[in-house]
PDB file of C-alpha atoms in Angstrom:
ATOM      1  CA  MET A 495       6.838  29.495 -15.510  1.00 64.00           C
ATOM      2  CA  SER A 496       9.019  26.708 -16.919  1.00 93.00           C
ATOM      3  CA  CYS A 497      10.596  24.465 -14.281  1.00 96.00           C
ATOM      4  CA  LEU A 498      13.341  21.861 -14.089  1.00 98.00           C
ATOM      5  CA  TYR A 499      13.183  19.272 -11.319  1.00 98.00           C
ATOM      6  CA  HIS A 500      15.809  17.969  -8.937  1.00 97.00           C
ATOM      7  CA  TYR A 501      15.058  14.720  -7.093  1.00 96.00           C
ATOM      8  CA  THR A 502      16.563  14.345  -3.638  1.00 94.00           C
ATOM      9  CA  SER A 503      16.198  12.778  -0.183  1.00 92.00           C
ATOM     10  CA  GLN A 504      15.168  14.207   3.198  1.00 93.00           C
ATOM     11  CA  ILE A 505      18.811  14.943   3.954  1.00 92.00           C
ATOM     12  CA  GLY A 506      19.154  16.559   0.539  1.00 93.00           C
ATOM     13  CA  LEU A 507      16.111  18.778   1.029  1.00 96.00           C
ATOM     14  CA  LEU A 508      17.268  19.973   4.459  1.00 96.00           C
ATOM     15  CA  GLY A 509      20.784  20.566   3.144  1.00 96.00           C
ATOM     16  CA  ILE A 510      19.593  22.566   0.147  1.00 97.00           C
ATOM     17  CA  LEU A 511      17.362  24.778   2.309  1.00 97.00           C
ATOM     18  CA  SER A 512      19.962  25.327   5.039  1.00 97.00           C
ATOM     19  CA  THR A 513      22.890  26.080   2.714  1.00 97.00           C
ATOM     20  CA  LYS A 514      20.764  27.640  -0.050  1.00 97.00           C
ATOM     21  CA  SER A 515      22.827  25.546  -2.421  1.00 97.00           C
ATOM     22  CA  ILE A 516      22.815  22.354  -4.466  1.00 97.00           C
ATOM     23  CA  TRP A 517      25.722  20.025  -5.163  1.00 96.00           C
ATOM     24  CA  CYS A 518      27.567  19.878  -8.458  1.00 96.00           C
ATOM     25  CA  THR A 519      29.463  16.573  -8.579  1.00 94.00           C
ATOM     26  CA  ASN A 520      32.731  15.715 -10.285  1.00 92.00           C
ATOM     27  CA  ALA A 521      31.820  13.895 -13.514  1.00 87.00           C
ATOM     28  CA  LEU A 522      34.154  10.997 -12.732  1.00 85.00           C
ATOM     29  CA  PHE A 523      31.999  10.142  -9.705  1.00 86.00           C
ATOM     30  CA  LEU A 524      28.544  10.054 -11.298  1.00 79.00           C
ATOM     31  CA  ASN A 525      26.413   6.908 -11.072  1.00 69.00           C
ATOM     32  CA  ASP A 526      27.635   5.986 -14.576  1.00 66.00           C
ATOM     33  CA  PRO A 527      31.244   7.239 -14.821  1.00 60.00           C
ATOM     34  CA  THR A 528      31.532   6.031 -18.446  1.00 64.00           C
ATOM     35  CA  GLU A 529      28.946   8.564 -19.691  1.00 66.00           C
ATOM     36  CA  PHE A 530      31.387  11.369 -20.402  1.00 69.00           C
ATOM     37  CA  LYS A 531      33.759   9.054 -22.310  1.00 79.00           C
ATOM     38  CA  HIS A 532      31.384   8.586 -25.237  1.00 82.00           C
ATOM     39  CA  ALA A 533      31.974  12.033 -26.754  1.00 85.00           C
ATOM     40  CA  ILE A 534      35.734  11.609 -26.481  1.00 89.00           C
ATOM     41  CA  GLN A 535      35.517   8.173 -28.113  1.00 90.00           C
ATOM     42  CA  HIS A 536      33.398   9.551 -30.963  1.00 92.00           C
ATOM     43  CA  GLY A 537      36.008  12.302 -31.406  1.00 93.00           C
ATOM     44  CA  LYS A 538      38.831   9.764 -31.582  1.00 94.00           C
ATOM     45  CA  GLN A 539      37.017   7.729 -34.225  1.00 94.00           C
ATOM     46  CA  MET A 540      36.452  10.827 -36.368  1.00 95.00           C
ATOM     47  CA  ALA A 541      40.091  11.849 -35.911  1.00 95.00           C
ATOM     48  CA  ASN A 542      41.153   8.392 -37.071  1.00 94.00           C
ATOM     49  CA  ARG A 543      39.159   8.763 -40.287  1.00 95.00           C
ATOM     50  CA  LEU A 544      40.722  12.177 -40.952  1.00 94.00           C
ATOM     51  CA  PHE A 545      44.181  10.726 -40.296  1.00 92.00           C
ATOM     52  CA  GLU A 546      43.547   8.158 -43.044  1.00 92.00           C
ATOM     53  CA  ASP A 547      42.938  11.015 -45.503  1.00 91.00           C
ATOM     54  CA  ASP A 548      46.242  12.435 -46.781  1.00 90.00           C
ATOM     55  CA  TYR A 549      44.793  15.926 -47.166  1.00 91.00           C
ATOM     56  CA  ASP A 550      43.589  16.154 -43.536  1.00 93.00           C
ATOM     57  CA  GLU A 551      46.108  13.727 -42.078  1.00 92.00           C
ATOM     58  CA  ARG A 552      47.976  16.206 -39.886  1.00 92.00           C
ATOM     59  CA  PHE A 553      44.803  17.639 -38.370  1.00 95.00           C
ATOM     60  CA  GLY A 554      43.556  14.118 -37.648  1.00 95.00           C
ATOM     61  CA  TRP A 555      46.825  13.100 -36.013  1.00 94.00           C
ATOM     62  CA  LEU A 556      47.065  16.209 -33.819  1.00 95.00           C
ATOM     63  CA  LEU A 557      43.437  15.898 -32.749  1.00 96.00           C
ATOM     64  CA  ARG A 558      43.787  12.201 -31.874  1.00 95.00           C
ATOM     65  CA  HIS A 559      47.023  12.874 -29.973  1.00 94.00           C
ATOM     66  CA  GLU A 560      45.426  15.657 -27.927  1.00 94.00           C
ATOM     67  CA  LEU A 561      42.330  13.586 -27.186  1.00 93.00           C
ATOM     68  CA  GLU A 562      44.543  10.808 -25.809  1.00 91.00           C
ATOM     69  CA  LEU A 563      45.823  13.321 -23.245  1.00 90.00           C
ATOM     70  CA  THR A 564      42.396  14.759 -22.469  1.00 83.00           C
ATOM     71  CA  THR A 565      40.832  14.136 -19.058  1.00 79.00           C
ATOM     72  CA  ALA A 566      37.700  15.344 -17.277  1.00 75.00           C
ATOM     73  CA  ASP A 567      39.241  15.605 -13.813  1.00 82.00           C
ATOM     74  CA  ASP A 568      37.853  19.106 -13.285  1.00 88.00           C
ATOM     75  CA  LEU A 569      34.425  18.715 -14.896  1.00 90.00           C
ATOM     76  CA  TYR A 570      31.434  19.126 -12.554  1.00 94.00           C
ATOM     77  CA  VAL A 571      27.736  18.568 -13.220  1.00 94.00           C
ATOM     78  CA  SER A 572      24.405  18.912 -11.445  1.00 96.00           C
ATOM     79  CA  SER A 573      21.327  17.111 -12.769  1.00 94.00           C
ATOM     80  CA  PHE A 574      17.698  18.155 -13.310  1.00 97.00           C
ATOM     81  CA  SER A 575      14.743  16.685 -15.173  1.00 96.00           C
ATOM     82  CA  GLU A 576      11.965  18.185 -17.272  1.00 96.00           C
ATOM     83  CA  ARG A 577       9.635  15.622 -15.707  1.00 95.00           C
ATOM     84  CA  PRO A 578       8.068  16.152 -12.264  1.00 95.00           C
ATOM     85  CA  ASP A 579       6.707  13.319 -10.155  1.00 93.00           C
ATOM     86  CA  LEU A 580       8.349  10.618 -12.296  1.00 92.00           C
ATOM     87  CA  LEU A 581       8.123   7.033 -11.047  1.00 88.00           C
ATOM     88  CA  SER A 582      11.557   5.983 -12.286  1.00 87.00           C
ATOM     89  CA  GLN A 583      13.132   8.926 -10.457  1.00 89.00           C
ATOM     90  CA  TRP A 584      11.349   8.119  -7.203  1.00 88.00           C
ATOM     91  CA  ARG A 585      12.634   4.575  -7.513  1.00 84.00           C
ATOM     92  CA  GLY A 586      16.172   5.586  -8.420  1.00 79.00           C
ATOM     93  CA  TYR A 587      16.879   8.484  -6.106  1.00 75.00           C
ATOM     94  CA  CYS A 588      14.300   8.570  -3.335  1.00 71.00           C
ATOM     95  CA  ALA A 589      13.763   5.048  -2.046  1.00 71.00           C
ATOM     96  CA  GLY A 590      11.803   4.080   1.051  1.00 72.00           C
ATOM     97  CA  GLY A 591       9.397   7.007   1.238  1.00 75.00           C
ATOM     98  CA  ASN A 592      12.320   9.390   1.579  1.00 85.00           C
ATOM     99  CA  GLY A 593      12.058  11.559  -1.519  1.00 91.00           C
ATOM    100  CA  TYR A 594      11.316  15.070  -2.712  1.00 96.00           C
ATOM    101  CA  CYS A 595      11.153  16.581  -6.172  1.00 96.00           C
ATOM    102  CA  LEU A 596      12.254  20.226  -6.145  1.00 98.00           C
ATOM    103  CA  GLY A 597      11.101  22.440  -8.974  1.00 98.00           C
ATOM    104  CA  PHE A 598      13.498  25.213  -9.998  1.00 98.00           C
ATOM    105  CA  ASP A 599      12.603  28.054 -12.327  1.00 97.00           C
ATOM    106  CA  ARG A 600      14.539  27.411 -15.541  1.00 97.00           C
ATOM    107  CA  GLN A 601      15.185  31.086 -16.226  1.00 97.00           C
ATOM    108  CA  ALA A 602      16.590  31.532 -12.713  1.00 97.00           C
ATOM    109  CA  LEU A 603      18.966  28.605 -13.321  1.00 98.00           C
ATOM    110  CA  GLU A 604      20.041  30.082 -16.654  1.00 97.00           C
ATOM    111  CA  ASP A 605      20.643  33.480 -15.016  1.00 97.00           C
ATOM    112  CA  TYR A 606      22.729  31.863 -12.277  1.00 97.00           C
ATOM    113  CA  CYS A 607      24.821  29.967 -14.816  1.00 97.00           C
ATOM    114  CA  ALA A 608      25.374  33.075 -16.937  1.00 96.00           C
ATOM    115  CA  ALA A 609      26.525  35.032 -13.882  1.00 96.00           C
ATOM    116  CA  ASN A 610      28.951  32.304 -12.793  1.00 95.00           C
ATOM    117  CA  GLY A 611      30.519  31.099 -16.050  1.00 93.00           C
ATOM    118  CA  MET A 612      28.516  27.868 -16.175  1.00 95.00           C
ATOM    119  CA  ARG A 613      26.111  26.340 -18.693  1.00 95.00           C
ATOM    120  CA  LEU A 614      22.653  24.819 -18.431  1.00 97.00           C
ATOM    121  CA  GLU A 615      22.342  22.236 -21.203  1.00 96.00           C
ATOM    122  CA  LYS A 616      19.855  19.568 -22.236  1.00 96.00           C
ATOM    123  CA  CYS A 617      21.176  15.994 -22.462  1.00 95.00           C
ATOM    124  CA  LEU A 618      21.353  14.185 -25.808  1.00 94.00           C
ATOM    125  CA  TYR A 619      19.984  10.637 -25.928  1.00 92.00           C
ATOM    126  CA  ASN A 620      19.802   9.895 -29.646  1.00 93.00           C
ATOM    127  CA  HIS A 621      22.984   8.346 -31.047  1.00 91.00           C
ATOM    128  CA  ASP A 622      22.790  10.315 -34.306  1.00 94.00           C
ATOM    129  CA  ASP A 623      22.334  13.575 -32.402  1.00 94.00           C
ATOM    130  CA  GLN A 624      25.400  12.763 -30.325  1.00 94.00           C
ATOM    131  CA  LEU A 625      27.509  12.011 -33.394  1.00 94.00           C
ATOM    132  CA  GLY A 626      26.244  15.179 -35.067  1.00 96.00           C
ATOM    133  CA  ALA A 627      27.237  17.335 -32.100  1.00 95.00           C
ATOM    134  CA  VAL A 628      30.767  15.880 -32.078  1.00 96.00           C
ATOM    135  CA  ALA A 629      31.092  16.217 -35.860  1.00 96.00           C
ATOM    136  CA  GLU A 630      30.008  19.869 -35.699  1.00 97.00           C
ATOM    137  CA  ILE A 631      32.793  20.718 -33.239  1.00 97.00           C
ATOM    138  CA  ILE A 632      35.434  18.883 -35.274  1.00 97.00           C
ATOM    139  CA  ALA A 633      34.253  20.358 -38.592  1.00 97.00           C
ATOM    140  CA  ALA A 634      34.402  23.882 -37.140  1.00 97.00           C
ATOM    141  CA  ALA A 635      37.948  23.253 -35.895  1.00 97.00           C
ATOM    142  CA  LEU A 636      39.015  21.874 -39.278  1.00 95.00           C
ATOM    143  CA  ARG A 637      37.694  24.987 -41.026  1.00 95.00           C
ATOM    144  CA  GLU A 638      39.839  27.198 -38.746  1.00 95.00           C
ATOM    145  CA  PHE A 639      42.917  24.980 -38.855  1.00 95.00           C
ATOM    146  CA  PRO A 640      45.882  26.287 -40.947  1.00 93.00           C
ATOM    147  CA  ALA A 641      45.028  25.162 -44.457  1.00 88.00           C
ATOM    148  CA  MET A 642      47.097  23.238 -46.960  1.00 89.00           C
ATOM    149  CA  PRO A 643      48.645  25.593 -49.561  1.00 88.00           C
ATOM    150  CA  MET A 644      46.270  24.281 -52.243  1.00 88.00           C
ATOM    151  CA  SER A 645      42.744  22.952 -52.657  1.00 90.00           C
ATOM    152  CA  ARG A 646      41.879  19.307 -52.205  1.00 92.00           C
ATOM    153  CA  ALA A 647      41.242  18.961 -55.946  1.00 92.00           C
ATOM    154  CA  GLU A 648      44.712  20.290 -56.772  1.00 92.00           C
ATOM    155  CA  PHE A 649      46.324  18.036 -54.168  1.00 90.00           C
ATOM    156  CA  GLU A 650      44.501  14.958 -55.421  1.00 90.00           C
ATOM    157  CA  GLY A 651      45.822  15.675 -58.930  1.00 91.00           C
ATOM    158  CA  PHE A 652      49.451  15.215 -57.802  1.00 89.00           C
ATOM    159  CA  GLU A 653      51.512  12.050 -58.050  1.00 90.00           C
ATOM    160  CA  SER A 654      52.492  10.333 -54.789  1.00 89.00           C
ATOM    161  CA  LYS A 655      55.978  11.896 -54.607  1.00 90.00           C
ATOM    162  CA  GLU A 656      54.573  15.387 -55.186  1.00 89.00           C
ATOM    163  CA  LYS A 657      52.004  14.808 -52.452  1.00 90.00           C
ATOM    164  CA  VAL A 658      54.741  13.818 -50.027  1.00 90.00           C
ATOM    165  CA  ASP A 659      56.746  16.968 -50.845  1.00 90.00           C
ATOM    166  CA  VAL A 660      53.684  19.156 -50.210  1.00 90.00           C
ATOM    167  CA  MET A 661      52.867  17.368 -46.956  1.00 89.00           C
ATOM    168  CA  VAL A 662      56.424  17.671 -45.628  1.00 89.00           C
ATOM    169  CA  LYS A 663      56.438  21.441 -46.228  1.00 91.00           C
ATOM    170  CA  TYR A 664      52.956  21.769 -44.718  1.00 90.00           C
ATOM    171  CA  TRP A 665      53.931  19.833 -41.600  1.00 87.00           C
ATOM    172  CA  ALA A 666      57.036  22.001 -41.192  1.00 90.00           C
ATOM    173  CA  HIS A 667      54.805  25.078 -41.337  1.00 88.00           C
ATOM    174  CA  LEU A 668      52.567  23.617 -38.626  1.00 88.00           C
ATOM    175  CA  GLU A 669      55.580  23.045 -36.413  1.00 87.00           C
ATOM    176  CA  GLU A 670      56.927  26.561 -36.927  1.00 88.00           C
ATOM    177  CA  ALA A 671      54.925  29.592 -38.101  1.00 81.00           C
ATOM    178  CA  GLY A 672      51.545  27.914 -37.769  1.00 83.00           C
ATOM    179  CA  ALA A 673      52.248  26.063 -34.533  1.00 88.00           C
ATOM    180  CA  HIS A 674      50.476  28.449 -32.160  1.00 92.00           C
ATOM    181  CA  GLN A 675      47.332  28.664 -34.266  1.00 93.00           C
ATOM    182  CA  ALA A 676      47.188  24.898 -34.796  1.00 93.00           C
ATOM    183  CA  LYS A 677      47.671  24.103 -31.104  1.00 94.00           C
ATOM    184  CA  SER A 678      45.091  26.679 -30.039  1.00 96.00           C
ATOM    185  CA  ILE A 679      42.437  25.323 -32.408  1.00 96.00           C
ATOM    186  CA  ILE A 680      43.034  21.701 -31.424  1.00 96.00           C
ATOM    187  CA  SER A 681      42.996  22.574 -27.707  1.00 95.00           C
ATOM    188  CA  THR A 682      39.759  24.523 -28.068  1.00 95.00           C
ATOM    189  CA  ALA A 683      38.110  21.633 -29.918  1.00 95.00           C
ATOM    190  CA  CYS A 684      39.120  19.202 -27.166  1.00 93.00           C
ATOM    191  CA  GLU A 685      37.807  21.541 -24.460  1.00 90.00           C
ATOM    192  CA  MET A 686      34.495  21.801 -26.318  1.00 92.00           C
ATOM    193  CA  LEU A 687      34.299  18.006 -26.572  1.00 92.00           C
ATOM    194  CA  ILE A 688      34.943  17.690 -22.831  1.00 88.00           C
ATOM    195  CA  GLU A 689      32.138  20.139 -22.077  1.00 87.00           C
ATOM    196  CA  LEU A 690      29.848  18.346 -24.531  1.00 91.00           C
ATOM    197  CA  ALA A 691      30.603  14.955 -22.982  1.00 89.00           C
ATOM    198  CA  PRO A 692      28.357  15.196 -19.885  1.00 89.00           C
ATOM    199  CA  ARG A 693      25.360  15.881 -22.122  1.00 92.00           C
ATOM    200  CA  PHE A 694      25.529  12.347 -23.543  1.00 90.00           C
ATOM    201  CA  LYS A 695      23.179   9.799 -21.988  1.00 87.00           C
ATOM    202  CA  HIS A 696      22.194   6.300 -23.068  1.00 84.00           C
ATOM    203  CA  GLU A 697      18.926   6.142 -25.018  1.00 86.00           C
ATOM    204  CA  GLY A 698      17.472   3.889 -22.329  1.00 82.00           C
ATOM    205  CA  PHE A 699      17.279   6.879 -19.980  1.00 84.00           C
ATOM    206  CA  HIS A 700      15.453   9.223 -22.360  1.00 88.00           C
ATOM    207  CA  GLU A 701      12.365   9.231 -20.116  1.00 88.00           C
ATOM    208  CA  GLU A 702      14.273  11.356 -17.603  1.00 87.00           C
ATOM    209  CA  ALA A 703      14.554  14.270 -20.080  1.00 91.00           C
ATOM    210  CA  GLU A 704      17.617  15.397 -18.155  1.00 94.00           C
ATOM    211  CA  TRP A 705      19.250  18.830 -18.110  1.00 96.00           C
ATOM    212  CA  ARG A 706      22.606  19.525 -16.508  1.00 96.00           C
ATOM    213  CA  ILE A 707      24.474  22.467 -15.105  1.00 97.00           C
ATOM    214  CA  ILE A 708      28.019  21.995 -16.398  1.00 95.00           C
ATOM    215  CA  THR A 709      31.215  23.726 -15.329  1.00 93.00           C
ATOM    216  CA  ASN A 710      34.811  22.921 -16.255  1.00 87.00           C
ATOM    217  CA  GLU A 711      37.742  23.850 -13.996  1.00 82.00           C
ATOM    218  CA  PRO A 712      35.590  25.758 -11.483  1.00 87.00           C
ATOM    219  CA  THR A 713      37.252  28.548  -9.541  1.00 88.00           C
ATOM    220  CA  ARG A 714      35.268  27.895  -6.353  1.00 90.00           C
ATOM    221  CA  GLN A 715      36.429  25.634  -3.555  1.00 94.00           C
ATOM    222  CA  ILE A 716      36.322  21.873  -4.111  1.00 95.00           C
ATOM    223  CA  LEU A 717      34.473  20.149  -1.279  1.00 96.00           C
ATOM    224  CA  TYR A 718      34.230  16.449  -0.377  1.00 96.00           C
ATOM    225  CA  ARG A 719      31.474  14.193   0.913  1.00 94.00           C
ATOM    226  CA  PRO A 720      31.338  10.510   1.820  1.00 92.00           C
ATOM    227  CA  GLY A 721      30.240   8.245  -1.018  1.00 85.00           C
ATOM    228  CA  PRO A 722      29.196   4.586  -1.149  1.00 83.00           C
ATOM    229  CA  SER A 723      32.804   3.370  -0.920  1.00 89.00           C
ATOM    230  CA  TYR A 724      34.947   6.427  -1.701  1.00 92.00           C
ATOM    231  CA  VAL A 725      35.096  10.176  -1.109  1.00 95.00           C
ATOM    232  CA  VAL A 726      33.207  12.230  -3.726  1.00 94.00           C
ATOM    233  CA  PRO A 727      34.487  15.684  -4.835  1.00 95.00           C
ATOM    234  CA  TYR A 728      31.849  18.352  -5.477  1.00 96.00           C
ATOM    235  CA  ILE A 729      31.309  22.102  -5.533  1.00 97.00           C
ATOM    236  CA  SER A 730      28.439  24.022  -3.987  1.00 97.00           C
ATOM    237  CA  LEU A 731      26.166  26.134  -6.214  1.00 97.00           C
ATOM    238  CA  ASP A 732      24.538  28.855  -4.095  1.00 97.00           C
ATOM    239  CA  ILE A 733      21.519  29.128  -6.366  1.00 97.00           C
ATOM    240  CA  LEU A 734      19.024  30.050  -3.639  1.00 97.00           C
ATOM    241  CA  GLU A 735      21.420  32.616  -2.206  1.00 96.00           C
ATOM    242  CA  HIS A 736      21.526  34.169  -5.661  1.00 94.00           C
ATOM    243  CA  ASN A 737      17.736  34.021  -6.063  1.00 96.00           C
ATOM    244  CA  LYS A 738      15.576  32.605  -3.266  1.00 95.00           C
ATOM    245  CA  HIS A 739      12.591  32.270  -5.576  1.00 94.00           C
ATOM    246  CA  ALA A 740      14.471  29.997  -7.956  1.00 97.00           C
ATOM    247  CA  LEU A 741      12.799  27.262  -5.887  1.00 98.00           C
ATOM    248  CA  CYS A 742       9.177  27.342  -7.001  1.00 96.00           C
ATOM    249  CA  GLU A 743       7.745  23.895  -6.216  1.00 97.00           C
ATOM    250  CA  VAL A 744       8.273  20.985  -3.820  1.00 97.00           C
ATOM    251  CA  ILE A 745       6.652  17.600  -4.482  1.00 97.00           C
ATOM    252  CA  VAL A 746       6.647  15.120  -1.591  1.00 96.00           C
ATOM    253  CA  GLY A 747       7.343  11.651  -2.941  1.00 93.00           C
ATOM    254  CA  PRO A 748       5.216   8.553  -2.286  1.00 91.00           C
ATOM    255  CA  ASN A 749       5.223   8.008   1.465  1.00 89.00           C
ATOM    256  CA  PRO A 750       3.603   5.593   3.978  1.00 88.00           C
ATOM    257  CA  ASN A 751       2.464   8.675   5.933  1.00 90.00           C
ATOM    258  CA  GLN A 752       1.634  11.002   3.027  1.00 92.00           C
ATOM    259  CA  ASP A 753      -0.383  13.575   4.985  1.00 93.00           C
ATOM    260  CA  ARG A 754       2.243  13.886   7.683  1.00 94.00           C
ATOM    261  CA  ALA A 755       5.024  13.999   5.121  1.00 93.00           C
ATOM    262  CA  GLN A 756       3.354  16.886   3.286  1.00 95.00           C
ATOM    263  CA  LYS A 757       2.599  18.760   6.505  1.00 97.00           C
ATOM    264  CA  ALA A 758       6.201  18.347   7.658  1.00 96.00           C
ATOM    265  CA  ALA A 759       7.474  19.656   4.314  1.00 97.00           C
ATOM    266  CA  GLU A 760       5.172  22.681   4.591  1.00 97.00           C
ATOM    267  CA  ILE A 761       6.529  23.464   8.058  1.00 98.00           C
ATOM    268  CA  VAL A 762      10.120  23.119   6.862  1.00 97.00           C
ATOM    269  CA  LEU A 763       9.490  25.352   3.843  1.00 97.00           C
ATOM    270  CA  ARG A 764       7.773  28.040   5.926  1.00 97.00           C
ATOM    271  CA  ALA A 765      10.720  28.027   8.331  1.00 97.00           C
ATOM    272  CA  ALA A 766      13.001  28.612   5.349  1.00 97.00           C
ATOM    273  CA  GLY A 767      10.905  31.613   4.277  1.00 96.00           C
ATOM    274  CA  TYR A 768       8.739  30.040   1.571  1.00 97.00           C
ATOM    275  CA  ASP A 769       4.998  29.920   1.134  1.00 96.00           C
ATOM    276  CA  ALA A 770       3.665  26.477   2.049  1.00 95.00           C
ATOM    277  CA  SER A 771       1.475  26.577  -1.074  1.00 96.00           C
ATOM    278  CA  ILE A 772       4.471  25.504  -3.182  1.00 97.00           C
ATOM    279  CA  VAL A 773       4.294  22.055  -1.508  1.00 97.00           C
ATOM    280  CA  ARG A 774       2.180  19.232  -2.895  1.00 97.00           C
ATOM    281  CA  SER A 775       2.164  15.447  -2.729  1.00 95.00           C
ATOM    282  CA  SER A 776       3.048  12.987  -5.461  1.00 93.00           C
ATOM    283  CA  CYS A 777       0.209  11.653  -7.583  1.00 90.00           C
ATOM    284  CA  VAL A 778       2.043   8.385  -8.249  1.00 84.00           C
ATOM    285  CA  PRO A 779       0.221   5.420  -6.634  1.00 78.00           C
ATOM    286  CA  PHE A 780       3.425   3.653  -5.688  1.00 68.00           C
ATOM    287  CA  ASN A 781       3.871   1.588  -2.518  1.00 69.00           C
ATOM    288  CA  TYR A 782       7.340   0.218  -1.689  1.00 64.00           C
ATOM    289  CA  TRP A 783       7.345  -0.047   2.097  1.00 52.00           C
TER     290      TRP A 783
END
């Protein structure tokens, strides 16, 4: 069985078991709210280069214009890691002997996402991989975009005045007969870039090997919880209601009372209908109390 791991606190563990759900947080309220902006910025830079090319100028301009209007107000994500019992995660999310690492069956997560119009995606840490993913979306859109009435080679063979005449007629076509197709393709490309955006992480965090459940404009109710200094919007993903056995492992983080902490977790899990054998203690020799 292949698992993905979700690090949480005592309150988080009890909440997940009692509601049979995990939180999926609005992307604007993540620990690093600038993460999702990188894909959009890469898209703008590529649009700028296309705008500087007479042949693809109109596509570049329309893409850049649409990206300027693009927001991620309705983008929600939930985070997991390929790595269980990871020191950096205990430090970051489960301070003071107050942490648990919950292992979820990857196939069960994928099934849940497929049934609810969501995606389970692996984060990209390498800069070249990030650029490549953005370029692939833009290249696909450009291939589908209403084409100039001649090849690039033919266009490049024209004098400047002839080029202008061709471009004026082409732009008129895009504003009339080809308007719907052009707008649809540009809009789709921007939506794909928005949904790609939460997969981008700084290379310095590659150790986390993070995966994310991603959903854009969810149909379920938006809920709110108190944050460090502001209210945080989120939605609830009833993963354990969908499949109780999606939860397949619980690791008790480093704790000043490790035996008691594990025994308590076993009692809590049994009360929730799980076999206590899925509980084990962290192997990390870390003392921070």
